[in-house]
PDB file of C-alpha atoms in Angstrom:
ATOM      1  CA  MET A   1       4.886 -24.659  -2.287  1.00  0.00           C
ATOM      2  CA  ASN A   2       3.376 -23.263   1.335  1.00  0.00           C
ATOM      3  CA  GLN A   3      -0.375 -23.464   0.680  1.00  0.00           C
ATOM      4  CA  ASN A   4      -0.825 -21.076   3.350  1.00  0.00           C
ATOM      5  CA  ARG A   5       1.532 -18.536   2.464  1.00  0.00           C
ATOM      6  CA  LEU A   6      -0.040 -15.057   3.741  1.00  0.00           C
ATOM      7  CA  ILE A   7       0.931 -11.607   2.086  1.00  0.00           C
ATOM      8  CA  VAL A   8      -0.197  -8.300   3.511  1.00  0.00           C
ATOM      9  CA  VAL A   9      -0.480  -5.412   1.330  1.00  0.00           C
ATOM     10  CA  GLY A  10      -0.909  -1.562   2.250  1.00  0.00           C
ATOM     11  CA  VAL A  11      -3.682   0.003   0.516  1.00  0.00           C
ATOM     12  CA  ASP A  12      -4.095   3.649   0.102  1.00  0.00           C
ATOM     13  CA  GLY A  13      -5.883   4.806  -3.243  1.00  0.00           C
ATOM     14  CA  SER A  14      -2.910   5.650  -4.647  1.00  0.00           C
ATOM     15  CA  ASP A  15      -0.990   4.528  -8.001  1.00  0.00           C
ATOM     16  CA  GLY A  16       1.631   2.999  -5.893  1.00  0.00           C
ATOM     17  CA  GLY A  17      -0.861   1.045  -3.706  1.00  0.00           C
ATOM     18  CA  ARG A  18      -2.539  -0.412  -6.710  1.00  0.00           C
ATOM     19  CA  ARG A  19       0.629  -1.636  -8.047  1.00  0.00           C
ATOM     20  CA  ALA A  20       1.462  -2.951  -4.402  1.00  0.00           C
ATOM     21  CA  MET A  21      -1.739  -4.921  -4.954  1.00  0.00           C
ATOM     22  CA  ASP A  22      -1.339  -6.129  -8.364  1.00  0.00           C
ATOM     23  CA  TRP A  23       2.067  -7.063  -7.152  1.00  0.00           C
ATOM     24  CA  ALA A  24       1.210  -9.301  -4.150  1.00  0.00           C
ATOM     25  CA  ALA A  25      -1.849 -10.619  -5.979  1.00  0.00           C
ATOM     26  CA  ASP A  26       0.561 -12.273  -8.835  1.00  0.00           C
ATOM     27  CA  GLU A  27       2.954 -13.425  -5.944  1.00  0.00           C
ATOM     28  CA  ALA A  28      -0.194 -14.838  -3.969  1.00  0.00           C
ATOM     29  CA  ALA A  29      -1.073 -16.786  -7.238  1.00  0.00           C
ATOM     30  CA  ALA A  30       2.455 -18.119  -7.801  1.00  0.00           C
ATOM     31  CA  ARG A  31       3.042 -19.232  -4.531  1.00  0.00           C
ATOM     32  CA  GLY A  32      -0.354 -20.408  -3.718  1.00  0.00           C
ATOM     33  CA  GLY A  33      -1.163 -18.325  -0.777  1.00  0.00           C
ATOM     34  CA  THR A  34      -3.883 -15.260   0.206  1.00  0.00           C
ATOM     35  CA  VAL A  35      -3.712 -11.589   0.015  1.00  0.00           C
ATOM     36  CA  GLN A  36      -4.740  -9.698   3.183  1.00  0.00           C
ATOM     37  CA  ALA A  37      -5.411  -5.840   1.719  1.00  0.00           C
ATOM     38  CA  VAL A  38      -4.918  -3.319   4.514  1.00  0.00           C
ATOM     39  CA  VAL A  39      -6.124   0.392   4.607  1.00  0.00           C
ATOM     40  CA  ALA A  40      -4.857   2.088   7.900  1.00  0.00           C
ATOM     41  CA  TRP A  41      -7.183   5.337   9.135  1.00  0.00           C
ATOM     42  CA  ARG A  42      -7.075   7.664  11.866  1.00  0.00           C
ATOM     43  CA  TRP A  43      -8.930  10.832  12.629  1.00  0.00           C
ATOM     44  CA  ASP A  44      -7.247  13.890  13.765  1.00  0.00           C
ATOM     45  CA  GLY A  45      -9.448  16.486  13.350  1.00  0.00           C
ATOM     46  CA  ILE A  46      -7.352  17.943  10.262  1.00  0.00           C
ATOM     47  CA  GLU A  47      -9.096  17.981   7.023  1.00  0.00           C
ATOM     48  CA  ALA A  48      -5.911  17.840   4.672  1.00  0.00           C
ATOM     49  CA  GLY A  49      -6.452  14.703   3.396  1.00  0.00           C
ATOM     50  CA  PRO A  50      -8.290  13.804   0.307  1.00  0.00           C
ATOM     51  CA  THR A  51     -11.222  13.361   1.949  1.00  0.00           C
ATOM     52  CA  THR A  52     -14.094  15.344   3.044  1.00  0.00           C
ATOM     53  CA  ALA A  53     -14.278  13.525   6.544  1.00  0.00           C
ATOM     54  CA  THR A  54     -15.501  15.682   9.185  1.00  0.00           C
ATOM     55  CA  ASN A  55     -15.730  12.960  11.531  1.00  0.00           C
ATOM     56  CA  PRO A  56     -14.159   9.898  12.718  1.00  0.00           C
ATOM     57  CA  THR A  57     -17.178   7.737  11.446  1.00  0.00           C
ATOM     58  CA  ASP A  58     -16.819   9.369   7.936  1.00  0.00           C
ATOM     59  CA  GLU A  59     -13.264   8.856   8.116  1.00  0.00           C
ATOM     60  CA  ARG A  60     -13.681   5.010   8.563  1.00  0.00           C
ATOM     61  CA  ARG A  61     -16.466   4.738   5.966  1.00  0.00           C
ATOM     62  CA  HIS A  62     -14.135   6.438   3.714  1.00  0.00           C
ATOM     63  CA  ALA A  63     -11.330   3.594   4.408  1.00  0.00           C
ATOM     64  CA  GLU A  64     -13.865   0.939   3.963  1.00  0.00           C
ATOM     65  CA  GLU A  65     -14.794   2.153   0.327  1.00  0.00           C
ATOM     66  CA  LEU A  66     -11.495   2.589  -0.555  1.00  0.00           C
ATOM     67  CA  LEU A  67     -10.762  -1.069   0.566  1.00  0.00           C
ATOM     68  CA  ASP A  68     -13.951  -2.191  -1.339  1.00  0.00           C
ATOM     69  CA  ARG A  69     -12.871  -0.211  -4.606  1.00  0.00           C
ATOM     70  CA  ALA A  70      -9.036  -1.577  -4.416  1.00  0.00           C
ATOM     71  CA  ILE A  71     -10.429  -4.943  -4.459  1.00  0.00           C
ATOM     72  CA  THR A  72     -13.003  -4.632  -6.819  1.00  0.00           C
ATOM     73  CA  ASP A  73     -10.429  -2.702  -9.222  1.00  0.00           C
ATOM     74  CA  LEU A  74      -8.161  -6.118  -8.487  1.00  0.00           C
ATOM     75  CA  VAL A  75     -10.656  -8.707  -9.859  1.00  0.00           C
ATOM     76  CA  ARG A  76     -11.617  -6.006 -12.621  1.00  0.00           C
ATOM     77  CA  ARG A  77      -7.854  -5.913 -14.026  1.00  0.00           C
ATOM     78  CA  GLN A  78      -6.767  -9.712 -12.919  1.00  0.00           C
ATOM     79  CA  GLY A  79      -9.824 -11.490 -12.824  1.00  0.00           C
ATOM     80  CA  PRO A  80     -11.231 -13.475 -10.101  1.00  0.00           C
ATOM     81  CA  GLY A  81      -9.547 -16.273  -8.627  1.00  0.00           C
ATOM     82  CA  HIS A  82      -7.338 -14.352  -6.554  1.00  0.00           C
ATOM     83  CA  PRO A  83      -8.072 -14.943  -2.920  1.00  0.00           C
ATOM     84  CA  VAL A  84      -8.086 -11.476  -1.309  1.00  0.00           C
ATOM     85  CA  ALA A  85      -9.593 -10.655   2.402  1.00  0.00           C
ATOM     86  CA  GLY A  86      -9.889  -7.043   3.598  1.00  0.00           C
ATOM     87  CA  GLU A  87      -8.964  -5.128   6.718  1.00  0.00           C
ATOM     88  CA  VAL A  88      -9.631  -1.293   7.758  1.00  0.00           C
ATOM     89  CA  ALA A  89      -7.572  -0.468  10.943  1.00  0.00           C
ATOM     90  CA  GLU A  90      -7.644   2.526  12.851  1.00  0.00           C
ATOM     91  CA  GLY A  91      -4.159   3.756  13.416  1.00  0.00           C
ATOM     92  CA  ARG A  92      -0.579   5.157  12.215  1.00  0.00           C
ATOM     93  CA  PRO A  93      -0.049   3.366   8.931  1.00  0.00           C
ATOM     94  CA  ALA A  94       3.403   1.846   9.465  1.00  0.00           C
ATOM     95  CA  ASP A  95       1.857   0.617  12.986  1.00  0.00           C
ATOM     96  CA  VAL A  96      -1.193  -1.020  11.682  1.00  0.00           C
ATOM     97  CA  LEU A  97       0.700  -2.544   8.439  1.00  0.00           C
ATOM     98  CA  THR A  98       3.329  -3.955  10.832  1.00  0.00           C
ATOM     99  CA  ALA A  99       0.850  -5.632  13.325  1.00  0.00           C
ATOM    100  CA  ALA A 100      -1.399  -6.914  10.452  1.00  0.00           C
ATOM    101  CA  ALA A 101       1.904  -8.499   9.026  1.00  0.00           C
ATOM    102  CA  ARG A 102       2.771 -10.038  12.368  1.00  0.00           C
ATOM    103  CA  THR A 103       2.064 -13.380  11.205  1.00  0.00           C
ATOM    104  CA  ALA A 104       2.360 -12.770   7.477  1.00  0.00           C
ATOM    105  CA  ASP A 105       4.980 -14.445   5.142  1.00  0.00           C
ATOM    106  CA  LEU A 106       5.303 -11.308   3.231  1.00  0.00           C
ATOM    107  CA  LEU A 107       4.665  -7.254   3.482  1.00  0.00           C
ATOM    108  CA  VAL A 108       3.894  -5.406   0.392  1.00  0.00           C
ATOM    109  CA  LEU A 109       3.685  -1.494   0.036  1.00  0.00           C
ATOM    110  CA  GLY A 110       3.826   0.881  -2.772  1.00  0.00           C
ATOM    111  CA  SER A 111       6.501   3.517  -3.020  1.00  0.00           C
ATOM    112  CA  HIS A 112       5.280   6.823  -3.821  1.00  0.00           C
ATOM    113  CA  GLY A 113       8.444   8.332  -5.267  1.00  0.00           C
ATOM    114  CA  HIS A 114       7.912  11.265  -2.594  1.00  0.00           C
ATOM    115  CA  ASN A 115      10.907  14.086  -3.432  1.00  0.00           C
ATOM    116  CA  ARG A 116      13.689  14.426  -0.634  1.00  0.00           C
ATOM    117  CA  LEU A 117      12.044  17.328   1.097  1.00  0.00           C
ATOM    118  CA  ARG A 118       8.730  15.835   1.342  1.00  0.00           C
ATOM    119  CA  HIS A 119      10.468  12.435   2.568  1.00  0.00           C
ATOM    120  CA  THR A 120      12.748  14.351   5.552  1.00  0.00           C
ATOM    121  CA  VAL A 121       9.890  16.280   6.886  1.00  0.00           C
ATOM    122  CA  LEU A 122       7.201  13.674   6.286  1.00  0.00           C
ATOM    123  CA  GLY A 123       8.678  10.554   6.918  1.00  0.00           C
ATOM    124  CA  SER A 124       8.061   7.415   4.690  1.00  0.00           C
ATOM    125  CA  VAL A 125       5.834   4.593   5.849  1.00  0.00           C
ATOM    126  CA  SER A 126       7.666   2.362   3.852  1.00  0.00           C
ATOM    127  CA  GLU A 127      10.961   3.078   5.794  1.00  0.00           C
ATOM    128  CA  GLU A 128       9.244   2.624   9.075  1.00  0.00           C
ATOM    129  CA  CYS A 129       7.758  -0.812   8.020  1.00  0.00           C
ATOM    130  CA  VAL A 130      11.267  -1.923   6.767  1.00  0.00           C
ATOM    131  CA  ARG A 131      12.729  -1.108  10.113  1.00  0.00           C
ATOM    132  CA  LYS A 132       9.703  -2.495  12.410  1.00  0.00           C
ATOM    133  CA  ALA A 133       8.398  -5.918  10.152  1.00  0.00           C
ATOM    134  CA  SER A 134       8.735  -8.898  11.393  1.00  0.00           C
ATOM    135  CA  CYS A 135       8.588 -10.526   8.095  1.00  0.00           C
ATOM    136  CA  PRO A 136      10.555  -9.273   4.582  1.00  0.00           C
ATOM    137  CA  VAL A 137       8.774  -6.440   3.198  1.00  0.00           C
ATOM    138  CA  VAL A 138       8.892  -5.494  -0.506  1.00  0.00           C
ATOM    139  CA  VAL A 139       8.462  -2.263  -1.695  1.00  0.00           C
ATOM    140  CA  VAL A 140       6.852  -2.191  -5.367  1.00  0.00           C
ATOM    141  CA  PRO A 141       9.038   1.248  -6.922  1.00  0.00           C
ATOM    142  CA  VAL A 142       7.425   3.628  -8.804  1.00  0.00           C
ATOM    143  CA  PRO A 143       8.053   2.879 -12.781  1.00  0.00           C
ATOM    144  CA  VAL A 144      10.823   5.266 -14.075  1.00  0.00           C
ATOM    145  CA  PRO A 145      10.605   6.893 -17.631  1.00  0.00           C
ATOM    146  CA  ALA A 146      12.885   5.833 -20.026  1.00  0.00           C
ATOM    147  CA  ALA A 147      15.429   8.491 -20.987  1.00  0.00           C
ATOM    148  CA  GLY A 148      14.923  10.333 -24.361  1.00  0.00           C
ATOM    149  CA  ALA A 149      17.729  11.047 -26.384  1.00  0.00           C
ATOM    150  CA  ALA A 150      17.266  14.627 -25.560  1.00  0.00           C
ATOM    151  CA  THR A 151      18.206  14.261 -22.037  1.00  0.00           C
ATOM    152  CA  GLU A 152      20.876  12.014 -22.531  1.00  0.00           C
ATOM    153  CA  PRO A 153      24.028  13.529 -22.883  1.00  0.00           C
ATOM    154  CA  ALA A 154      25.668  13.521 -26.381  1.00  0.00           C
ATOM    155  CA  LEU A 155      28.846  11.449 -26.414  1.00  0.00           C
ATOM    156  CA  ARG A 156      32.054  12.694 -28.229  1.00  0.00           C
ATOM    157  CA  GLY A 157      34.746  10.982 -29.679  1.00  0.00           C
TER     158      GLY A 157
END
């Protein structure tokens, strides 16, 4: 077992990011490794995101708070004992994540399950990371709700 195994995980405050963080922590625990949680941020002057940041300093502070909350929540959910470090870096998410994972054994990302139109228009961080990363990439999927009897076609014999 490689005791120096490094798993980089992208953190963005979403449910998908939380699921990726949990998966990465479980994998690191099973393999005797550590987790490097990474939050990418950038300031483009547009206030279209979930933050109310009005300048780059506020945006970076928001990213740092998001990272602190993600690590605190991981410890609350899974208990202490998971070696987790954090990093906040300015830049495009795919660029920041693939750079952070350059020497990692694994890059873990959450899937947000965006619809096809949004994916086509905005692109996909996970797809870009898969293309650019120098290590294996795991994309933790959004859970698919179980199909109920009302949505399944009736079988006719």
